[in-house]
């Protein structure tokens, strides 16, 4: 009896060399390793704080966490996807994975150096120097990958290059923000790092996600999703650009706060209306579509929560703290990441393109982690620590389980016997 494609051939051994057989294998494996490592690092930091242990920090924990979660693993996931799907979008010759190895390793080594610098002991100058060197390595690595992708754009004669151009533009913003973060840390202006990381979450990560999703809608089933016209790219570009600029400039006048709160509320309602259209008129029975749908719901809720939070702040009341940010990052970006990478990994490993039971359980554990993190942001500070630790532990478990599951696939031959 032939082996089932979902399971692969018995006796096959995982080999690191296979990561160089396709760009998605290399990029996704590096990103997942960094994702799991950073999630476990943060879970341990939260547990240590809960137990009253004081770790050495050369940056505030929030700043270090924000940088790593916004500019750490995301560019590597993007690289794995773009150098797999990009050549097909652009009808040009794909690059071998080996051509991406140096900039990928530069980012991994850079973040390792950054983490060492954060906990480098009582010498803040040493920590700042090591940390800035680490961010320079990361910025150099992502800039190198972006230059290679821009080369595909330059070589393409395809008439429709809009999605690739927007993604490249978002990537350029990400590179600029990374270089700016390295300069800010080197010059002792660490207070700017949070604004840079939050700007990247919208203008770099968010815009890349929504553009790729817009392009990939037909591949998830044209009968189950709204037509691309329901997702006007200009509107998304304006929304995510506005959010990125707001995070970077952080204006504080009440008039601007009320204006921005109104825009966010309107945008959130529009996104939720689109999500409702899906639920009412289209089938969401396929699990991958449910994952995408709930990710979109989280985006709408994040915008509404942020608008409400800014309205409360403008009115002199207590804001919602970090609840809107985590609804966006863990809820929207996290849900879409699991769905998109799961789909690409399944299809390119010769398996059925479905969310199987393992991915489905991990997805719902992620939703629980999001709810715990939002609860921690909304309760009194004295009661937040246990919720923070629980959310961090659950997030770490999801990331580790997801990495172990798909990491095995990336080091095995295709289950259907076809070449990569």
XYZ file of C-alpha atoms in Angstrom:
420
model
C 0.000 0.000 0.000
C 1.334 3.437 -0.932
C 1.935 5.857 1.950
C -0.680 8.519 2.507
C 0.506 11.939 1.205
C -0.540 13.526 4.496
C 1.884 11.358 6.427
C 4.821 10.990 4.046
C 7.023 7.956 3.480
C 7.917 5.867 6.525
C 11.555 5.858 7.545
C 12.378 9.276 6.079
C 14.848 11.202 8.231
C 14.817 14.908 8.922
C 17.843 16.591 7.355
C 18.969 20.201 7.817
C 20.333 20.218 4.264
C 16.770 20.035 2.949
C 16.144 23.528 4.286
C 18.204 24.743 1.339
C 16.050 22.929 -1.210
C 13.375 25.659 -1.310
C 13.113 29.265 -0.069
C 9.990 28.595 2.012
C 11.776 25.833 3.929
C 14.711 28.057 4.857
C 12.724 31.220 5.605
C 9.943 29.514 7.552
C 12.345 27.343 9.573
C 14.456 30.352 10.598
C 11.345 32.406 11.414
C 9.710 29.612 13.425
C 12.930 29.028 15.379
C 13.073 32.714 16.281
C 9.338 32.820 17.024
C 9.479 29.856 19.404
C 12.672 31.075 21.042
C 11.379 34.595 21.623
C 8.004 33.309 22.889
C 9.689 31.008 25.415
C 12.087 33.788 26.443
C 9.153 36.096 27.165
C 7.233 33.393 29.028
C 10.252 32.794 31.280
C 10.617 36.544 31.852
C 6.956 36.805 32.891
C 7.266 33.801 35.199
C 10.396 35.253 36.794
C 8.575 38.518 37.469
C 5.590 36.665 38.907
C 7.925 34.821 41.316
C 9.665 38.033 42.343
C 12.972 37.362 40.573
C 14.665 40.434 39.106
C 16.399 39.797 35.783
C 19.074 42.184 34.472
C 17.602 44.386 31.735
C 19.515 46.932 29.664
C 16.249 47.940 27.974
C 12.820 48.072 29.499
C 11.129 44.668 29.108
C 8.313 46.227 27.060
C 10.791 47.781 24.613
C 12.797 44.596 24.149
C 9.629 42.517 23.771
C 8.109 44.990 21.318
C 11.158 45.050 19.064
C 11.561 41.292 18.946
C 7.886 40.572 18.353
C 7.450 43.218 15.669
C 10.707 43.058 13.689
C 12.098 39.657 14.694
C 10.441 36.644 13.080
C 8.054 38.492 10.732
C 10.646 39.466 8.072
C 11.872 35.863 7.930
C 8.348 34.532 7.387
C 7.889 37.139 4.672
C 11.127 36.053 3.005
C 10.027 32.418 2.965
C 6.725 33.357 1.351
C 7.885 36.039 -1.065
C 10.714 34.020 -2.595
C 8.285 31.129 -3.073
C 5.203 32.939 -4.387
C 6.931 36.080 -5.694
C 8.540 34.471 -8.767
C 5.123 33.086 -9.739
C 3.491 36.473 -9.293
C 6.200 38.075 -11.405
C 6.693 35.255 -13.948
C 10.442 35.201 -13.446
C 13.117 32.692 -12.501
C 13.099 31.897 -8.761
C 16.211 32.284 -6.644
C 17.719 29.211 -4.986
C 17.387 29.067 -1.219
C 21.173 29.097 -0.879
C 21.178 32.673 -2.201
C 19.151 33.689 0.856
C 21.248 31.898 3.461
C 23.658 34.716 4.392
C 21.018 37.408 5.070
C 18.828 34.883 6.923
C 21.725 33.859 9.175
C 22.604 37.522 9.697
C 19.136 38.139 11.124
C 19.224 35.090 13.389
C 22.681 35.970 14.712
C 21.697 39.618 15.097
C 18.692 38.815 17.276
C 20.741 36.388 19.359
C 23.276 39.153 19.981
C 20.435 41.554 20.804
C 19.022 39.153 23.404
C 22.458 38.688 24.965
C 22.856 42.465 25.089
C 19.546 42.913 26.896
C 20.720 40.715 29.753
C 24.421 41.600 29.559
C 24.681 42.490 33.232
C 25.089 45.809 35.008
C 26.986 47.600 32.222
C 24.380 49.501 30.161
C 27.009 50.843 27.745
C 28.097 47.307 26.838
C 24.475 46.305 26.420
C 23.775 49.281 24.183
C 26.816 48.579 21.982
C 26.102 44.860 21.640
C 22.418 45.509 21.053
C 23.047 48.072 18.335
C 25.504 45.709 16.593
C 22.811 43.039 16.709
C 20.225 45.342 15.166
C 22.706 46.389 12.466
C 23.126 42.712 11.540
C 19.342 42.280 11.413
C 18.878 45.425 9.316
C 21.662 44.341 6.956
C 20.108 40.885 6.586
C 16.611 42.155 5.826
C 17.984 44.815 3.452
C 19.867 42.062 1.607
C 16.728 39.972 1.221
C 14.764 43.011 0.108
C 17.413 43.858 -2.497
C 17.091 40.342 -3.910
C 13.307 40.640 -4.065
C 13.600 44.038 -5.734
C 15.823 42.291 -8.288
C 12.962 39.963 -9.142
C 10.724 42.998 -9.585
C 13.241 44.680 -11.877
C 13.631 41.542 -13.975
C 9.884 40.912 -14.310
C 7.979 41.756 -17.472
C 4.635 40.866 -15.928
C 2.010 43.575 -16.423
C 0.335 43.105 -13.008
C 3.036 43.728 -10.405
C 0.947 45.804 -7.991
C 0.915 43.371 -5.082
C 4.641 42.740 -5.346
C 5.328 46.479 -5.525
C 3.252 47.210 -2.402
C 4.960 44.403 -0.503
C 8.344 45.710 -1.603
C 7.399 49.219 -0.459
C 6.289 47.876 2.929
C 9.572 45.978 3.141
C 11.528 49.158 2.460
C 9.699 50.819 5.355
C 10.612 47.837 7.533
C 14.279 48.188 6.567
C 14.254 51.933 7.290
C 12.697 51.295 10.707
C 15.273 48.601 11.504
C 18.181 50.899 10.623
C 16.516 53.670 12.636
C 16.191 51.312 15.619
C 19.890 50.415 15.416
C 20.800 54.123 15.295
C 18.455 54.974 18.184
C 19.927 52.279 20.393
C 23.513 53.189 19.501
C 22.896 56.877 20.253
C 21.228 56.197 23.600
C 17.735 57.187 22.431
C 16.061 53.925 23.437
C 12.828 55.796 24.129
C 12.194 55.918 20.371
C 12.306 52.140 19.952
C 8.715 51.476 20.991
C 7.373 53.970 18.442
C 9.531 52.398 15.716
C 8.371 48.882 16.531
C 4.688 49.890 16.631
C 4.995 51.741 13.332
C 6.431 48.573 11.786
C 3.473 46.515 12.999
C 1.137 48.523 10.759
C 3.186 49.868 7.867
C 5.414 46.824 7.446
C 3.850 43.651 8.887
C 0.181 44.605 8.643
C 0.335 46.000 5.130
C 2.324 42.984 3.936
C -0.214 40.598 5.460
C -3.256 42.306 3.983
C -1.640 42.657 0.539
C -0.639 38.994 0.424
C -4.101 37.974 1.618
C -5.684 40.132 -1.099
C -3.541 38.394 -3.697
C -4.207 34.926 -2.258
C -8.011 35.171 -1.991
C -8.685 33.064 -5.127
C -6.392 30.320 -3.840
C -8.505 29.906 -0.714
C -11.586 29.277 -2.839
C -13.337 31.942 -4.891
C -16.744 30.604 -3.881
C -16.040 31.053 -0.199
C -14.563 34.522 -0.079
C -15.658 37.955 -1.249
C -14.262 39.158 -4.528
C -11.050 41.146 -4.517
C -13.051 44.284 -5.305
C -14.400 44.107 -1.727
C -10.830 44.607 -0.530
C -9.737 47.857 -2.234
C -5.979 47.972 -1.914
C -5.920 51.764 -1.878
C -8.173 51.767 1.166
C -5.993 49.233 2.978
C -2.867 51.174 2.046
C -4.377 54.386 3.420
C -5.549 52.724 6.655
C -2.301 50.932 7.444
C -0.229 53.934 6.397
C -2.248 56.185 8.707
C -1.842 53.771 11.613
C 1.900 53.490 11.024
C 2.364 57.243 10.845
C 0.273 57.758 13.968
C 2.390 55.249 15.913
C 5.587 56.909 14.725
C 4.606 60.539 15.352
C 2.386 59.892 18.416
C 0.533 63.259 18.415
C -1.101 64.058 21.740
C -3.457 66.992 21.165
C -7.044 66.226 22.134
C -8.385 67.349 18.780
C -6.166 64.929 16.882
C -6.921 62.159 19.352
C -10.663 62.577 18.803
C -10.170 62.671 15.013
C -8.035 59.550 14.994
C -10.438 57.777 17.338
C -13.301 58.514 14.933
C -11.328 57.240 11.930
C -10.398 54.048 13.762
C -13.987 53.451 14.871
C -15.258 53.891 11.303
C -12.525 51.619 9.920
C -13.205 49.001 12.592
C -16.923 48.973 11.792
C -16.154 48.638 8.069
C -13.838 45.676 8.689
C -16.404 43.983 10.919
C -19.077 44.583 8.268
C -16.869 42.771 5.753
C -16.389 39.929 8.244
C -20.163 39.770 8.758
C -20.635 39.578 4.989
C -18.432 36.500 4.966
C -20.330 34.869 7.792
C -23.796 35.567 6.355
C -23.333 34.909 2.662
C -20.380 32.530 2.314
C -19.432 29.136 3.631
C -16.893 29.204 6.437
C -16.877 25.459 7.004
C -13.306 24.991 5.740
C -11.128 25.557 8.778
C -8.561 27.691 6.963
C -11.327 30.096 5.991
C -12.550 30.247 9.580
C -9.017 31.142 10.685
C -8.843 33.947 8.132
C -12.313 35.147 9.084
C -11.534 35.338 12.801
C -8.273 37.105 12.003
C -10.281 39.743 10.171
C -12.679 40.002 13.127
C -9.708 40.658 15.416
C -8.530 43.440 13.103
C -11.935 45.133 13.309
C -12.070 44.715 17.079
C -8.527 46.049 17.475
C -9.423 49.206 15.551
C -12.592 49.703 17.587
C -10.756 49.118 20.862
C -8.017 51.529 19.904
C -10.548 54.172 18.896
C -12.356 53.713 22.214
C -9.072 53.841 24.116
C -8.020 57.100 22.472
C -11.476 58.578 23.037
C -11.227 57.741 26.738
C -7.763 59.263 26.891
C -8.919 62.436 25.129
C -11.780 62.669 27.611
C -9.412 62.512 30.574
C -10.281 58.929 31.532
C -8.152 55.823 31.791
C -7.379 54.220 28.436
C -7.563 50.514 27.602
C -3.802 50.188 27.837
C -2.247 47.476 25.680
C -5.516 45.646 24.954
C -5.982 47.112 21.422
C -2.340 46.420 20.524
C -2.558 42.743 21.485
C -5.931 42.299 19.798
C -4.135 43.424 16.646
C -0.821 41.568 17.068
C -1.847 38.280 18.661
C -5.400 38.234 17.322
C -5.113 39.539 13.766
C -1.462 38.968 12.848
C -1.201 35.730 14.840
C -4.338 34.158 13.372
C -3.460 35.114 9.795
C 0.124 33.896 10.269
C -1.023 30.442 11.364
C -3.445 30.188 8.437
C -1.134 31.489 5.702
C 2.038 29.645 6.703
C 0.013 26.511 7.375
C -1.456 26.677 3.886
C 1.883 27.262 2.137
C 3.639 24.579 4.190
C 0.924 22.017 3.434
C 0.804 22.713 -0.275
C 4.562 22.813 -0.775
C 5.168 19.668 1.269
C 2.833 17.594 -0.895
C 0.082 17.352 1.721
C -3.577 18.272 1.621
C -4.154 22.015 1.905
C -6.314 21.917 5.020
C -6.157 22.958 8.648
C -5.885 19.525 10.245
C -6.651 18.735 13.879
C -3.190 19.771 15.104
C -3.287 23.212 13.502
C -6.923 23.634 14.507
C -6.169 23.002 18.190
C -3.182 25.325 18.123
C -5.338 28.011 16.559
C -7.932 27.840 19.354
C -5.203 27.835 21.995
C -3.985 31.040 20.373
C -7.471 32.546 20.698
C -7.462 31.692 24.408
C -4.048 33.320 24.797
C -5.366 36.490 23.146
C -8.332 36.649 25.514
C -6.068 36.159 28.538
C -3.745 38.922 27.344
C -6.637 41.318 26.816
C -7.999 40.491 30.256
C -4.576 41.237 31.754
C -4.629 44.667 30.116
C -8.096 45.507 31.396
C -7.977 44.356 35.029
C -6.338 46.163 37.934
C -2.535 46.053 37.923
C -2.429 43.965 41.109
C -4.389 41.184 39.372
C -2.678 41.384 35.986
C 0.551 39.449 36.699
C -0.991 35.931 36.822
C -2.972 36.620 33.650
C 0.126 37.955 31.898
C 2.086 34.851 32.842
C -0.736 32.543 31.733
C -1.061 34.331 28.388
C 2.718 34.244 27.852
C 2.904 30.533 28.722
C 0.043 29.692 26.387
C 1.552 31.810 23.606
C 4.878 30.016 24.128
C 3.171 26.619 24.002
C 1.383 27.504 20.753
C 4.590 28.774 19.135
C 6.653 25.800 20.271
C 4.040 23.240 19.234
C 3.557 24.929 15.873
C 7.324 25.086 15.266
C 7.877 21.428 16.136
C 5.000 20.348 13.936
C 5.905 22.273 10.774
C 9.641 22.226 11.451
C 9.532 18.489 10.907
C 7.906 18.945 7.513
C 10.482 21.493 6.342
C 13.313 19.002 6.858
C 11.589 16.062 5.138
C 11.074 15.355 1.411
C 7.698 16.163 -0.084
C 5.122 13.620 1.006
C 3.916 13.092 -2.573
C 7.397 12.314 -3.889
C 7.573 15.340 -6.178
C 10.617 17.648 -6.188
C 10.408 21.055 -4.471
